[in-house]
CSV table of C-alpha atoms in Angstrom, one decimal:
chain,number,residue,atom,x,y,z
W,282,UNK,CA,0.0,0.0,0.0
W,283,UNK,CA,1.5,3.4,-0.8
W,284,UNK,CA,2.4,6.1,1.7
W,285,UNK,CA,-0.4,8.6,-0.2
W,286,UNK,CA,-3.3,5.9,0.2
W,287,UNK,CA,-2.4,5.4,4.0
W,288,UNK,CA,-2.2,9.3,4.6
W,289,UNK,CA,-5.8,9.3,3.0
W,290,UNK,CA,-7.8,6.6,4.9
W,291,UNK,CA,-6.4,8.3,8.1
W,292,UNK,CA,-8.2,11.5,7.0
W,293,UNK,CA,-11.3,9.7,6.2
W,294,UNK,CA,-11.3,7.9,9.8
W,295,UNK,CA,-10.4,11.8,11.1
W,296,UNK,CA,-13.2,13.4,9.2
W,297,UNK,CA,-15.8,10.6,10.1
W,298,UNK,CA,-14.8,11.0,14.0
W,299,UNK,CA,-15.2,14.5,13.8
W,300,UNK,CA,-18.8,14.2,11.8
W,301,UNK,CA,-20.0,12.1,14.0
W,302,UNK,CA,-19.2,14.5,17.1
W,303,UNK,CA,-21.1,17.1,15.4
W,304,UNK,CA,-24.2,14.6,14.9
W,305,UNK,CA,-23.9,13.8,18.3
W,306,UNK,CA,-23.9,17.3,19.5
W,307,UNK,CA,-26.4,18.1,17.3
W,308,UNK,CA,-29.0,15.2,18.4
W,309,UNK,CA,-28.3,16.5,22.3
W,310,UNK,CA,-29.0,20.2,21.8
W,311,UNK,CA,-32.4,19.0,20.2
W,312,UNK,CA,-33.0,16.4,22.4
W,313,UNK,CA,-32.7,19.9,25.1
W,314,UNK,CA,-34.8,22.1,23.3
W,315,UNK,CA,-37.9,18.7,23.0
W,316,UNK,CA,-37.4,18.7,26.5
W,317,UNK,CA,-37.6,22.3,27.5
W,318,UNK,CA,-40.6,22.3,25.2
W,319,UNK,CA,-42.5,20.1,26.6
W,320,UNK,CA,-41.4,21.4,30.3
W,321,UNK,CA,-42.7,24.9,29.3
W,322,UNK,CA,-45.7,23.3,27.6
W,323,UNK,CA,-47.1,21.5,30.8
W,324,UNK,CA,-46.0,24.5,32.9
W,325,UNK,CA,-48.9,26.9,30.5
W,326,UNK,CA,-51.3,24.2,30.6
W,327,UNK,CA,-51.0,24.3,34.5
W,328,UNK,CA,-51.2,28.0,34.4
W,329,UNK,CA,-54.5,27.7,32.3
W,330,UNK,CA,-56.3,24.9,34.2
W,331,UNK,CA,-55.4,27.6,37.4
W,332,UNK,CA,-56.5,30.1,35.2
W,333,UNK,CA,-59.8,28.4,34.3
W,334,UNK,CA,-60.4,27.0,37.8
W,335,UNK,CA,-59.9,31.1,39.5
W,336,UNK,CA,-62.4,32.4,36.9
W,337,UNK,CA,-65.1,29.9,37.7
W,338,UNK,CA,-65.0,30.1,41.0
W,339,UNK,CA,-65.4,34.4,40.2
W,340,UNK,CA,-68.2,33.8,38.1
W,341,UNK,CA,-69.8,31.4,40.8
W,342,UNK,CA,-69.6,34.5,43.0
W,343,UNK,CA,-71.0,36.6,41.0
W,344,UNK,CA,-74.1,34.5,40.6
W,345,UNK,CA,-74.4,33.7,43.9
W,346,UNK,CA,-74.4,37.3,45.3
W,347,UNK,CA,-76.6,38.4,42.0
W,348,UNK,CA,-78.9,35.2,43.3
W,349,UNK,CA,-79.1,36.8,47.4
W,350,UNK,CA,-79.8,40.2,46.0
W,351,UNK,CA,-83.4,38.9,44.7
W,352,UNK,CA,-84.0,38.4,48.3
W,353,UNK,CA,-86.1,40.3,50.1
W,354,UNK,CA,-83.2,40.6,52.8
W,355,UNK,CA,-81.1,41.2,50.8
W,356,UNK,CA,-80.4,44.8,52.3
W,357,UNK,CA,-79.6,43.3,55.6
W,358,UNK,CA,-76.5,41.6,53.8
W,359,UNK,CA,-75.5,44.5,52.1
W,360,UNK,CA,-73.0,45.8,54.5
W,361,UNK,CA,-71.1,42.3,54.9
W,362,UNK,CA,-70.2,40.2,58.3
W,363,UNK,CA,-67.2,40.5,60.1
W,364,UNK,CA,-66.3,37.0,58.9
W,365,UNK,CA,-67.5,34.0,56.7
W,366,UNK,CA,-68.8,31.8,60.0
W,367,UNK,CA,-70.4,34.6,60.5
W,368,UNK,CA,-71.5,35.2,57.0
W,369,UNK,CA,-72.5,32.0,55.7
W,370,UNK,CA,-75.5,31.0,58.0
W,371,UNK,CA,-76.7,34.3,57.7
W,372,UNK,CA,-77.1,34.5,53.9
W,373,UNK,CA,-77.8,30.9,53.2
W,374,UNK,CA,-81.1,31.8,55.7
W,375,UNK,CA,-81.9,34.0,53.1
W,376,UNK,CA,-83.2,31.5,50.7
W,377,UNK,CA,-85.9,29.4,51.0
W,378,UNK,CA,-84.4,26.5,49.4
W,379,UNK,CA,-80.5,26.0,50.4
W,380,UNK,CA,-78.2,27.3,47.9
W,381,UNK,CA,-75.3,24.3,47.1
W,382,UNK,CA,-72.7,26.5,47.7
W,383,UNK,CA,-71.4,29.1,50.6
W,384,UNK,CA,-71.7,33.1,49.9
W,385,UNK,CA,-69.8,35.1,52.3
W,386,UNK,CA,-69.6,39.0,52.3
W,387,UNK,CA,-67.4,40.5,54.2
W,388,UNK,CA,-67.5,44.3,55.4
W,389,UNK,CA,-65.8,47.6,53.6
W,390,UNK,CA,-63.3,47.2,56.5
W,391,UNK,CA,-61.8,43.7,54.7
W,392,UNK,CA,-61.7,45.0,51.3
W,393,UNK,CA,-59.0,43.8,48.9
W,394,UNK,CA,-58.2,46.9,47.7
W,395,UNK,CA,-54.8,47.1,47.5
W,396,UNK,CA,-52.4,44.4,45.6
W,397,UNK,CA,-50.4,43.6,49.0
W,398,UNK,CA,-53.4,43.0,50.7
W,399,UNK,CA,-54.8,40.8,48.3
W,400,UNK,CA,-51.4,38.6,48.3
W,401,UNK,CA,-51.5,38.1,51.2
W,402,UNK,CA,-55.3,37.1,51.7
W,403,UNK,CA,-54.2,34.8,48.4
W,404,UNK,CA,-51.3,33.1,50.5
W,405,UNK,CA,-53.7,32.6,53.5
W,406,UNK,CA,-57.1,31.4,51.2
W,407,UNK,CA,-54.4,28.5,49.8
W,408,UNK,CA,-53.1,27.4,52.9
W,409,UNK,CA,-56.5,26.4,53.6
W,410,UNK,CA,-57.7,23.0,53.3
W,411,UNK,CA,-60.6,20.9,52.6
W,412,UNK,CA,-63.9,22.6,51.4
W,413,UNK,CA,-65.0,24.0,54.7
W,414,UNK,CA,-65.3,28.0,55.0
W,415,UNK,CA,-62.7,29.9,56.9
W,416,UNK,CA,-62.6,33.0,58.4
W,417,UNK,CA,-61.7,35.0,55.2
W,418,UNK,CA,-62.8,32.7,52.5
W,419,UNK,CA,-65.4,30.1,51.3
W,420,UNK,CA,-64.2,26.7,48.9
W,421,UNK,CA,-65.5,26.5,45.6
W,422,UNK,CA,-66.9,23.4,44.8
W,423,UNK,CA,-68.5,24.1,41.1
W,424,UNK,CA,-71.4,25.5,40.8
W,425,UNK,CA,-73.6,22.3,41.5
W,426,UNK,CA,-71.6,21.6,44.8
W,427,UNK,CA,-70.0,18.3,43.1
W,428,UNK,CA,-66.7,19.1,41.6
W,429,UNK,CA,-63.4,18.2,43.0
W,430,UNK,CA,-59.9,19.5,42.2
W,431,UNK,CA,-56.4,19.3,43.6
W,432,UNK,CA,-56.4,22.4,45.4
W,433,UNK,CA,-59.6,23.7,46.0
W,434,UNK,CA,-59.7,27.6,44.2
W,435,UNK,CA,-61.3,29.9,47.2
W,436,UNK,CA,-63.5,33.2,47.2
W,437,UNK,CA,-64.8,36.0,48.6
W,438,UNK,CA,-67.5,39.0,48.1
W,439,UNK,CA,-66.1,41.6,50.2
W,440,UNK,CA,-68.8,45.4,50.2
W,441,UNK,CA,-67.1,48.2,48.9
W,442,UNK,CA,-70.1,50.7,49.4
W,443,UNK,CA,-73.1,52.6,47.7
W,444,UNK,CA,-72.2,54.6,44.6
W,445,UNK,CA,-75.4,56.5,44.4
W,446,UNK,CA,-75.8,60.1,45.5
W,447,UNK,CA,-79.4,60.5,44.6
W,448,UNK,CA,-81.1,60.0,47.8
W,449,UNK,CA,-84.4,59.4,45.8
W,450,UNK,CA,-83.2,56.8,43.6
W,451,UNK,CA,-82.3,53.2,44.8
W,452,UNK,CA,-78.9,52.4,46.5
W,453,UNK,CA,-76.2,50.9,44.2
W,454,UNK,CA,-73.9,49.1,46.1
W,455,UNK,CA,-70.8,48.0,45.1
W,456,UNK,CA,-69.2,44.0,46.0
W,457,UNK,CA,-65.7,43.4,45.2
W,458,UNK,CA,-65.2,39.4,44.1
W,459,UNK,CA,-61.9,37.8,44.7
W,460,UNK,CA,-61.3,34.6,44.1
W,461,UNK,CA,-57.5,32.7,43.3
W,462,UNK,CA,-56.5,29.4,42.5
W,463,UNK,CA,-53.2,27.3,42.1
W,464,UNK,CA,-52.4,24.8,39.8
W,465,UNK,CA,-51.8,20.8,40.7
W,466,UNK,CA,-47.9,21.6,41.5
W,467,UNK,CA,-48.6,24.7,43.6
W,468,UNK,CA,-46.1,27.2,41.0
W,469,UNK,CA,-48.9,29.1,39.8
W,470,UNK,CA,-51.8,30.9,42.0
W,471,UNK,CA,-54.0,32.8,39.6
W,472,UNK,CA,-55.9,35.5,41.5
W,473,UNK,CA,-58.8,37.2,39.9
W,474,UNK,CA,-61.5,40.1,41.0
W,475,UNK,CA,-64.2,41.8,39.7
W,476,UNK,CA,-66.6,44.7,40.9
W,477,UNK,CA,-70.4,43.8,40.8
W,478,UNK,CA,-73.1,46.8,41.1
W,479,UNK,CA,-75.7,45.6,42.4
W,480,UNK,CA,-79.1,48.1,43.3
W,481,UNK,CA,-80.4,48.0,47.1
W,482,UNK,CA,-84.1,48.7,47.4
């Protein structure tokens, strides 16, 4: 065999070894970015079912509170309770068949006005467990009382006060809903609120 030929396969075997490196490299670096992928793609899908589970527990307070305010009583509730054990006997006496689900209004004085004080009613609400009310928050169950989820998305209606000025005209009284939830890994609490007007005979 000449000197030339030799010289030649040993470039081929070089070459090959370093091709193959690169492949290698290659197949790790997208072997890292599938993985990140579908890390990042089960991390939003968290976030939404959080997402999804905060909003309908809103909603459900928002119907429930629309629901009391067709009650004669209604104006007695208006102002809130000191706390839900207070608040949640009180309004489900209101109706004259049993509502599935707790309602508790809370007084101007507990208003989650302010984005520190609603962190930090957020970090107590999903502390709590089980579906029991506590002194600041009520479990959502779904709206029918059956549904079930890894951590149980909390609420609460907390009075704001009467927007009207127009002593003549019915009171409109303003109910801030909070409600957050946190996904099945705890990472992501979702905290949502709305205002609800609602007209006080």
């Amino acid at each position: 065999m000449s000197p030339v030929l030799g010289r030649q396969r040993g470039a081929t075997l070089l070459i090959a070894l370093v091709m193959l490196l690169l492949l290698s490299l290659l197949a790790a670096s997208s072997m890292r970015q599938t993985l990140l992928q579908a890390r990042s793609g089960g991390a939003a899908l968290e976030n939404t079912q959080a997402f999804n589970a905060a909003e309908a527990a809103l909603r459900e307070g928002e119907r429930r509170l629309v629901a009391l305010s067709q009650q004669p009583s209604f104006t007695a509730f208006s102002a809130g309770f000191a706390s839900c054990s207070e608040s949640v006997p009180a309004v489900r006496s209101a109706f004259a068949k049993a509502p599935t689900g707790d309602l508790c209004i809370l007084t101007k004085a507990s208003d989650l006005n302010t984005g520190a004080l609603t962190q930090t009613w957020a970090a107590a609400a999903l502390q709590a467990s089980g579906t029991d009310p506590t002194a600041r928050t009520v479990a959502y169950r779904g709206s029918d009382g059956s549904a079930s989820f890894a951590q149980t998305p909390r609420w609460v209606v907390t009075a704001i006060g009467s927007s009207s000025v127009d002593v003549s005209a019915p009171a409109t009284n303003l109910f801030r809903i909070t409600a957050v939830a946190q996904d099945r890994g705890k990472r992501f609490p979702v905290i949502l609120q709305s205002v609800v007007a609602l007209e006080v005979p």
